[in-house]
Coordinates of C-alpha atoms (C1' of nucleotides) in Angstrom, one line a residue:
Chain A
M1 CA -36.2 -6.9 -7.7
R2 CA -36.2 -5.2 -4.4
D3 CA -34.0 -7.7 -2.6
T4 CA -31.1 -7.7 -5.0
R5 CA -30.1 -4.5 -3.3
D6 CA -30.4 -6.2 0.1
K7 CA -28.4 -9.2 -1.0
I8 CA -25.6 -6.9 -2.1
L9 CA -25.8 -4.9 1.1
D10 CA -25.6 -8.1 3.2
A11 CA -22.7 -9.5 1.2
S12 CA -20.8 -6.3 1.5
L13 CA -21.3 -6.2 5.3
A14 CA -19.9 -9.7 5.6
L15 CA -16.9 -9.0 3.4
F16 CA -16.1 -5.6 4.6
S17 CA -16.0 -7.0 8.1
I18 CA -13.7 -9.8 7.1
K19 CA -11.4 -8.0 4.7
G20 CA -11.8 -4.3 5.3
F21 CA -13.0 -1.7 2.9
L22 CA -9.9 -1.9 0.7
G23 CA -9.5 -5.6 1.0
A24 CA -12.9 -6.6 -0.1
T25 CA -13.3 -6.3 -3.9
T26 CA -16.5 -5.5 -5.8
K27 CA -16.2 -8.6 -7.8
E28 CA -16.0 -10.7 -4.6
I29 CA -19.0 -8.9 -3.1
A30 CA -21.1 -9.4 -6.2
K31 CA -20.2 -13.1 -6.3
K32 CA -21.1 -13.5 -2.7
A33 CA -24.4 -11.8 -3.3
G34 CA -25.0 -14.1 -6.3
V35 CA -25.2 -11.2 -8.7
A36 CA -23.2 -9.8 -11.6
E37 CA -20.6 -7.2 -10.7
L38 CA -22.2 -4.8 -13.1
T39 CA -25.5 -5.1 -11.2
L40 CA -23.7 -3.9 -8.1
F41 CA -22.7 -0.8 -9.8
R42 CA -26.1 -0.2 -11.2
H43 CA -27.4 -0.1 -7.6
F44 CA -24.5 1.7 -6.1
S45 CA -22.6 4.2 -8.1
S46 CA -19.3 3.4 -6.5
K47 CA -17.8 1.1 -3.9
E48 CA -17.6 4.0 -1.5
R49 CA -21.3 4.7 -1.8
L50 CA -22.1 1.0 -1.3
F51 CA -20.1 1.2 1.9
E52 CA -21.9 4.3 3.1
E53 CA -25.3 2.9 2.3
M54 CA -24.5 -0.4 3.9
I55 CA -23.6 1.5 7.1
A56 CA -26.7 3.6 6.9
S57 CA -28.9 0.6 6.3
H58 CA -27.6 -1.0 9.4
S59 CA -27.8 2.0 11.5
F60 CA -30.0 0.8 14.2
L61 CA -32.9 1.7 16.3
P62 CA -32.7 2.5 20.0
A63 CA -32.7 -0.9 21.7
L64 CA -32.5 -1.8 25.3
K65 CA -34.7 1.2 25.9
G66 CA -38.0 -0.6 26.4
L67 CA -36.1 -2.7 28.8
L68 CA -36.1 0.0 31.5
P69 CA -39.6 -0.5 32.9
E70 CA -39.2 -4.1 33.7
L71 CA -36.0 -3.4 35.6
K72 CA -38.2 -1.9 38.4
D73 CA -39.2 -5.4 39.4
L74 CA -35.6 -6.6 39.9
S75 CA -33.1 -6.0 42.5
Y76 CA -30.3 -3.6 41.6
R77 CA -27.9 -6.5 41.2
D78 CA -30.2 -8.5 39.0
A79 CA -31.1 -5.5 36.9
L80 CA -27.4 -5.0 36.1
V81 CA -27.0 -8.6 35.2
Q82 CA -30.0 -8.2 32.9
I83 CA -28.5 -5.1 31.3
A84 CA -25.1 -6.6 30.9
G85 CA -26.6 -9.7 29.2
G86 CA -28.7 -7.6 26.9
F87 CA -25.8 -5.4 26.0
L88 CA -23.6 -8.4 25.2
N89 CA -26.3 -9.9 23.1
R90 CA -26.7 -6.7 21.2
L91 CA -22.9 -6.5 20.6
S92 CA -23.0 -10.1 19.3
E93 CA -25.7 -9.3 16.9
R94 CA -23.8 -6.4 15.6
R95 CA -20.4 -8.0 15.6
D96 CA -19.7 -7.5 11.9
L97 CA -20.5 -3.8 12.2
I98 CA -18.3 -3.4 15.2
K99 CA -15.5 -5.1 13.4
I100 CA -15.9 -2.6 10.6
M101 CA -16.1 0.2 13.0
H102 CA -12.8 -0.8 14.5
S103 CA -11.1 -1.3 11.2
E104 CA -12.3 1.7 9.3
I105 CA -12.1 4.6 11.7
H106 CA -9.4 6.2 9.6
L107 CA -11.6 6.1 6.5
Y108 CA -14.9 7.2 7.9
P109 CA -14.4 8.9 11.3
A110 CA -17.7 10.6 11.0
K111 CA -19.7 7.5 10.1
V112 CA -17.9 5.5 12.8
K113 CA -18.7 8.0 15.4
E114 CA -22.2 7.8 14.4
I115 CA -22.3 4.1 14.8
Q116 CA -20.6 4.3 18.2
Q117 CA -23.1 6.9 19.2
N118 CA -26.0 4.8 18.2
L119 CA -24.5 1.6 19.6
V120 CA -23.1 2.7 22.9
G121 CA -24.2 6.3 23.4
E122 CA -27.8 5.5 23.5
I123 CA -27.5 2.7 26.0
V124 CA -25.2 4.8 28.1
K125 CA -27.9 7.4 28.5
T126 CA -30.4 4.8 29.3
L127 CA -28.3 3.2 31.9
A128 CA -27.3 6.6 33.3
S129 CA -30.9 7.6 33.8
Y130 CA -31.6 4.3 35.6
F131 CA -28.7 5.1 37.9
R132 CA -30.1 8.6 38.5
G133 CA -33.4 7.3 39.4
M134 CA -31.9 4.8 41.9
Q135 CA -29.7 7.6 43.4
E136 CA -32.7 9.8 43.9
G137 CA -34.3 6.9 45.7
G138 CA -31.3 6.7 47.9
L139 CA -30.5 3.3 46.8
L140 CA -27.1 4.1 45.3
K141 CA -24.1 6.1 46.3
E142 CA -23.4 9.4 44.8
F143 CA -21.4 9.1 41.6
D144 CA -21.6 10.6 38.1
P145 CA -24.3 8.5 36.5
E146 CA -22.9 8.9 33.0
L147 CA -19.4 8.0 34.0
G148 CA -20.7 5.1 36.0
A149 CA -22.6 3.9 33.0
R150 CA -19.5 4.2 30.8
A151 CA -17.4 2.3 33.4
F152 CA -20.0 -0.5 33.6
L153 CA -20.5 -0.9 29.9
G154 CA -16.8 -0.4 29.3
M155 CA -15.9 -3.5 31.2
F156 CA -18.3 -5.5 29.1
F157 CA -17.4 -3.9 25.8
Q158 CA -13.8 -4.7 26.5
Y159 CA -14.7 -8.2 27.5
F160 CA -16.7 -8.6 24.3
T161 CA -14.1 -7.4 21.9
N162 CA -11.5 -9.5 23.6
Q163 CA -13.6 -12.6 23.2
E164 CA -14.7 -11.8 19.7
F165 CA -11.5 -10.6 18.1
V166 CA -8.6 -11.9 20.2
V167 CA -9.4 -15.1 22.0
E168 CA -9.4 -18.4 20.2
K169 CA -12.8 -19.3 18.9
K170 CA -13.1 -22.2 21.3
Q171 CA -15.1 -22.2 24.5
K172 CA -16.7 -18.9 23.6
F173 CA -19.3 -17.8 26.1
E174 CA -18.5 -20.8 28.2
N175 CA -17.8 -18.5 31.1
R176 CA -20.0 -15.6 29.9
D177 CA -22.5 -15.7 32.8
A178 CA -19.7 -16.2 35.3
V179 CA -18.0 -13.1 34.0
I180 CA -21.2 -11.1 34.1
R181 CA -21.8 -12.1 37.7
E182 CA -18.3 -11.3 38.8
Y183 CA -18.3 -7.9 37.0
V184 CA -21.6 -7.0 38.4
N185 CA -20.6 -7.9 41.8
I186 CA -17.5 -5.7 41.6
F187 CA -19.6 -2.9 40.3
V188 CA -22.2 -3.2 43.0
F189 CA -20.1 -4.0 46.0
G190 CA -16.6 -2.9 45.1
T191 CA -13.5 -4.9 45.9
E192 CA -12.3 -3.6 49.2
A193 CA -12.9 -5.7 52.3
G194 CA -14.6 -4.6 55.4
K195 CA -18.2 -4.7 54.3
S196 CA -21.1 -7.1 54.6
N197 CA -21.3 -8.7 51.1
N198 CA -18.7 -10.8 49.4
G199 CA -18.3 -11.9 45.9
S200 CA -19.1 -15.6 46.0
G201 CA -22.6 -15.0 46.9
S202 CA -25.8 -16.8 46.1
T203 CA -28.2 -13.9 45.6
D204 CA -29.3 -15.5 42.4
G205 CA -32.6 -14.9 40.8
V206 CA -31.6 -14.6 37.3
R207 CA -30.6 -17.6 35.3
Chain B
M1 CA 23.6 3.7 7.3
R2 CA 22.0 2.0 10.2
D3 CA 19.2 4.4 10.8
T4 CA 17.8 4.3 7.3
R5 CA 16.1 1.1 8.4
D6 CA 14.8 2.8 11.4
K7 CA 13.5 5.8 9.5
I8 CA 11.6 3.4 7.3
L9 CA 10.2 1.5 10.2
D10 CA 9.0 4.7 11.9
A11 CA 7.4 6.0 8.7
S12 CA 5.6 2.7 8.2
L13 CA 4.3 2.7 11.7
A14 CA 2.9 6.2 11.2
L15 CA 1.3 5.4 7.8
F16 CA 0.0 2.0 8.6
S17 CA -1.7 3.4 11.7
I18 CA -3.4 6.2 9.6
K19 CA -4.2 4.3 6.4
G20 CA -4.1 0.7 7.3
F21 CA -1.9 -2.0 5.7
L22 CA -3.5 -1.9 2.3
G23 CA -4.1 1.9 2.3
A24 CA -0.5 2.8 3.0
T25 CA 1.6 2.5 -0.2
T26 CA 5.3 1.7 -0.3
K27 CA 6.0 4.8 -2.3
E28 CA 4.3 6.9 0.3
I29 CA 6.2 5.2 3.2
A30 CA 9.5 5.7 1.4
K31 CA 8.7 9.4 0.8
K32 CA 7.8 9.9 4.4
A33 CA 11.0 8.2 5.5
G34 CA 13.0 10.5 3.1
V35 CA 14.2 7.6 1.1
A36 CA 13.9 6.1 -2.3
E37 CA 11.3 3.5 -2.7
L38 CA 13.8 1.0 -3.9
T39 CA 15.8 1.4 -0.7
L40 CA 12.8 0.3 1.2
F41 CA 12.7 -2.9 -0.8
R42 CA 16.4 -3.4 -0.3
H43 CA 15.9 -3.4 3.4
F44 CA 12.6 -5.3 3.5
S45 CA 12.0 -7.9 0.8
S46 CA 8.3 -7.1 0.7
K47 CA 5.6 -4.8 2.1
E48 CA 4.4 -7.7 4.2
R49 CA 7.8 -8.3 5.7
L50 CA 8.1 -4.6 6.4
F51 CA 4.9 -4.8 8.3
E52 CA 5.9 -7.8 10.3
E53 CA 9.3 -6.4 11.2
M54 CA 7.8 -3.1 12.1
I55 CA 5.5 -4.9 14.5
A56 CA 8.3 -7.0 15.9
S57 CA 10.5 -3.9 16.4
H58 CA 7.8 -2.3 18.4
S59 CA 7.0 -5.3 20.4
F60 CA 7.6 -4.1 23.9
L61 CA 9.2 -5.0 27.1
P62 CA 7.2 -5.8 30.1
A63 CA 6.4 -2.4 31.6
L64 CA 4.4 -1.5 34.8
K65 CA 6.1 -4.5 36.4
G66 CA 8.8 -2.6 38.3
L67 CA 5.9 -0.6 39.6
L68 CA 4.6 -3.3 41.9
P69 CA 7.1 -2.8 44.8
E70 CA 6.3 0.9 45.3
L71 CA 2.6 0.2 45.4
K72 CA 3.2 -1.3 48.9
D73 CA 3.6 2.2 50.3
L74 CA 0.3 3.4 48.9
S75 CA -3.3 2.8 50.1
Y76 CA -5.3 0.4 48.0
R77 CA -7.2 3.3 46.4
D78 CA -4.1 5.3 45.6
A79 CA -2.4 2.2 44.2
L80 CA -5.2 1.7 41.8
V81 CA -5.1 5.4 40.8
Q82 CA -1.4 4.9 40.1
I83 CA -1.9 1.8 38.1
A84 CA -4.7 3.3 36.0
G85 CA -2.6 6.4 35.3
G86 CA 0.4 4.3 34.2
F87 CA -1.8 2.1 32.1
L88 CA -3.4 5.1 30.3
N89 CA 0.1 6.6 29.7
R90 CA 1.3 3.4 28.3
L91 CA -1.7 3.2 25.9
S92 CA -1.1 6.7 24.8
E93 CA 2.6 5.9 24.0
R94 CA 1.5 3.0 21.9
R95 CA -1.5 4.6 20.3
D96 CA -0.3 4.0 16.8
L97 CA 0.3 0.4 17.4
I98 CA -3.1 0.0 19.1
K99 CA -4.8 1.6 16.1
I100 CA -3.0 -0.9 13.8
M101 CA -4.0 -3.6 16.1
H102 CA -7.7 -2.6 15.8
S103 CA -7.5 -2.2 12.0
E104 CA -5.5 -5.3 11.0
I105 CA -7.0 -8.1 13.1
H106 CA -8.3 -9.8 10.0
L107 CA -4.9 -9.7 8.3
Y108 CA -2.7 -10.8 11.1
P109 CA -4.7 -12.4 13.9
A110 CA -1.6 -14.1 15.3
K111 CA 0.4 -10.9 15.3
V112 CA -2.4 -8.9 16.8
K113 CA -3.0 -11.4 19.5
E114 CA 0.7 -11.2 20.3
I115 CA 0.5 -7.4 20.7
Q116 CA -2.6 -7.7 22.8
Q117 CA -0.9 -10.2 24.9
N118 CA 2.2 -8.1 25.4
L119 CA 0.2 -4.9 25.9
V120 CA -2.6 -6.1 28.1
G121 CA -1.9 -9.6 29.1
E122 CA 1.2 -8.8 31.0
I123 CA -0.3 -6.0 33.0
V124 CA -3.4 -8.1 33.7
K125 CA -1.2 -10.7 35.3
T126 CA 0.8 -8.1 37.2
L127 CA -2.4 -6.5 38.6
A128 CA -3.9 -9.9 39.3
S129 CA -1.0 -10.8 41.4
Y130 CA -1.3 -7.6 43.3
F131 CA -4.9 -8.4 44.0
R132 CA -4.0 -11.8 45.1
G133 CA -1.5 -10.5 47.6
M134 CA -4.0 -8.0 49.0
Q135 CA -6.6 -10.8 49.3
E136 CA -4.2 -13.0 51.2
G137 CA -3.7 -10.1 53.5
G138 CA -7.4 -9.9 54.0
L139 CA -7.6 -6.5 52.6
L140 CA -9.8 -7.3 49.7
K141 CA -12.9 -9.3 49.2
E142 CA -12.8 -12.6 47.5
F143 CA -13.1 -12.3 43.8
D144 CA -11.3 -13.9 40.8
P145 CA -8.1 -11.8 40.7
E146 CA -7.6 -12.1 36.9
L147 CA -11.2 -11.3 36.2
G148 CA -11.0 -8.4 38.5
A149 CA -7.9 -7.1 36.8
R150 CA -9.6 -7.5 33.4
A151 CA -12.7 -5.6 34.6
F152 CA -10.6 -2.8 36.0
L153 CA -8.3 -2.4 33.0
G154 CA -11.2 -2.9 30.7
M155 CA -12.9 0.2 32.0
F156 CA -9.9 2.2 31.2
F157 CA -9.1 0.6 27.9
Q158 CA -12.5 1.4 26.8
Y159 CA -12.2 4.9 28.0
F160 CA -8.9 5.3 26.2
T161 CA -10.1 4.0 22.8
N162 CA -13.2 6.1 23.1
Q163 CA -11.1 9.2 23.8
E164 CA -8.5 8.5 21.2
F165 CA -10.6 7.2 18.3
V166 CA -14.1 8.5 18.7
V167 CA -14.2 11.7 20.7
E168 CA -13.4 15.0 19.1
K169 CA -9.8 15.9 19.6
K170 CA -10.6 18.9 21.7
Q171 CA -10.3 18.8 25.5
K172 CA -8.5 15.5 25.5
F173 CA -7.4 14.5 29.0
E174 CA -9.1 17.5 30.4
N175 CA -11.1 15.2 32.6
R176 CA -8.7 12.3 32.7
D177 CA -7.9 12.5 36.4
A178 CA -11.5 12.9 37.3
V179 CA -12.4 9.8 35.3
I180 CA -9.6 7.9 37.0
R181 CA -10.8 8.9 40.4
E182 CA -14.4 8.0 39.7
Y183 CA -13.7 4.7 38.1
V184 CA -11.3 3.7 40.9
N185 CA -13.9 4.7 43.5
I186 CA -16.5 2.5 41.9
F187 CA -14.1 -0.3 41.7
V188 CA -13.0 0.0 45.3
F189 CA -16.3 0.8 47.0
G190 CA -19.0 -0.3 44.5
T191 CA -22.0 1.7 43.8
E192 CA -24.7 0.4 46.1
A193 CA -25.6 2.6 49.0
G194 CA -25.6 1.5 52.6
K195 CA -21.9 1.6 53.4
S196 CA -19.5 4.0 55.0
N197 CA -17.7 5.6 52.0
N198 CA -19.2 7.6 49.3
G199 CA -17.8 8.8 46.0
S200 CA -17.0 12.4 46.4
G201 CA -14.3 11.7 48.9
S202 CA -11.1 13.4 49.7
T203 CA -8.7 10.6 50.4
D204 CA -6.2 12.2 48.2
G205 CA -2.6 11.7 48.4
V206 CA -1.8 11.2 44.7
R207 CA -1.8 14.3 42.5
Chain C
dT1 C1' -48.9 -10.2 -24.6
dA2 C1' -46.2 -6.1 -25.5
dA3 C1' -43.5 -2.5 -23.3
dA4 C1' -40.4 -1.5 -19.8
dA5 C1' -37.4 -2.4 -16.2
dA6 C1' -33.9 -5.3 -14.2
dT7 C1' -30.2 -8.4 -14.7
dG8 C1' -26.5 -11.1 -17.2
dT9 C1' -22.3 -11.8 -20.2
dA10 C1' -18.1 -10.5 -22.0
dA11 C1' -14.7 -7.5 -23.1
dG12 C1' -12.1 -3.8 -22.0
dT13 C1' -10.1 0.8 -20.0
dA14 C1' -7.3 3.6 -17.1
dA15 C1' -5.0 3.9 -13.0
dG16 C1' -2.5 2.3 -9.2
dC17 C1' -0.1 -1.2 -6.9
dG18 C1' 4.1 -4.0 -5.4
dC19 C1' 8.2 -4.9 -7.0
dT20 C1' 12.5 -5.3 -10.3
dA21 C1' 16.4 -4.0 -13.6
dA22 C1' 20.2 -1.1 -15.0
dC23 C1' 23.1 2.3 -14.1
dA24 C1' 24.9 6.5 -11.6
dT25 C1' 26.2 8.6 -7.3
dT26 C1' 27.5 9.1 -2.8
dA27 C1' 29.3 7.5 1.7
dA28 C1' 32.0 4.4 4.6
dT29 C1' 36.2 1.6 5.1
dG30 C1' 40.8 -0.2 5.0
Chain D
dC1 C1' 43.2 6.7 -2.4
dA2 C1' 41.0 2.7 -3.9
dT3 C1' 37.5 -0.5 -2.9
dT4 C1' 33.2 -1.7 -1.3
dA5 C1' 28.8 -0.9 0.4
dA6 C1' 24.7 1.9 0.6
dT7 C1' 21.6 4.9 -1.7
dG8 C1' 19.4 7.5 -5.7
dT9 C1' 17.2 7.9 -10.4
dT10 C1' 14.4 6.4 -13.9
dA11 C1' 11.9 3.4 -16.3
dG12 C1' 9.0 -0.2 -16.5
dC13 C1' 6.6 -5.0 -15.9
dG14 C1' 2.8 -7.7 -14.6
dC15 C1' -1.1 -7.7 -12.0
dT16 C1' -5.3 -6.2 -9.8
dT17 C1' -8.8 -2.9 -9.1
dA18 C1' -12.9 0.0 -9.7
dC19 C1' -15.7 1.0 -13.1
dT20 C1' -17.6 1.2 -18.2
dT21 C1' -19.6 0.0 -22.8
dA22 C1' -22.4 -2.7 -25.8
dC23 C1' -25.6 -6.0 -26.3
dA24 C1' -28.4 -10.1 -25.1
dT25 C1' -31.6 -12.2 -21.8
dT26 C1' -34.8 -12.4 -18.3
dT27 C1' -38.3 -10.6 -15.3
dT28 C1' -41.9 -7.5 -14.1
dT29 C1' -45.7 -4.7 -15.2
dA30 C1' -49.7 -2.7 -17.4

DNA sequence: TAAAAATGTAAGTAAGCGCTAACATTAATG
DNA sequence: CATTAATGTTAGCGCTTACTTACATTTTTA
């Protein structure tokens, strides 16, 4: 069957993310996939190749890219809220892969870099080009667009990993939107006093 | 001898960080420590206890705390530059431990949380209290101090892990100070146009 | 329905792992 | 110097692991 392979790939993703490459056994993966262990080896010549093909099969398409056009209709602030939300959603979807990425850097630095590149690098470029456009329109200050994008996404990436991997599983995302608003506010207006806007605003329009 | 124990602890830190808990063997650790494998087991009843005691022995004191007083003499912007630099230095010192933290969450969620708490939680509180003080003095906008601290440190934590674990080992820290300046600028002044300051400033005074 | 492809079952191999036992050797101590 | 504590050497046990072999059974295909 065609989907035997997929069942194995899915099971391996789940178990690798929970127990790591060395911690997950082929017997266990096969069991989780509802398949004989031998079948696993008939599809993938070794555990290592299973790992590689699993990674490759989950190597993802450029997302968040088609999102750029519709940002034109939003205020700068709301656009960032939108981007942050989309980014966090994307990270949630890929949480297993991100966990593996964190755990297995020492085993597969190249593969991991590739994931990181696909996962973050792409959206960094997208966001940077958005910033560049806004700067050319005189709507933003002068700052390095790529660095700015990394700073912005870095805040949220760090928030995500902290929530996913460190914080107790209770009340997850309870304060997600509040965090997004606060972070976006800081990014847009800064923190130093002596200017018009302040944080506890009501410029809503999203959510 | 007293330092046999320490040699084992040091070797285990190095190897666990490179190969992970399962990937590092007791034989290898003993060899790296210049010690017989049996000696390792005479000091630590099991590999697991070695791991725990290694973590405990590297569980660190509150740093960056005594730094707060001298921040009074700096401008807001320079204070943040100082904090960011100190934070990045601290992360560099503890890079092995951070790597283990990333790799071994699934094995020791409790221990890892403890590290994260000691490593980031403490400095978050410190920075948050700094923000609170500045807000009471009317020098900063109103924003949640703890969230702000997390946003600020998150940018740099993400920058650090990206540099350490993803980027090629060349040109490390070549642009470190530039990144710090840019990030601090964004955090202080925001990115939206229509205000006095702009990014490519010259408010130097640090470095 | 017959041939071929995919999967299952069961048993096992070779290697590596954490860890222990027995005894010899060195270093610290009084 | 004699005693004790710490370390080294070697061999090995029991277990798990990735992976294989041989053969039976099911599923797909033509």
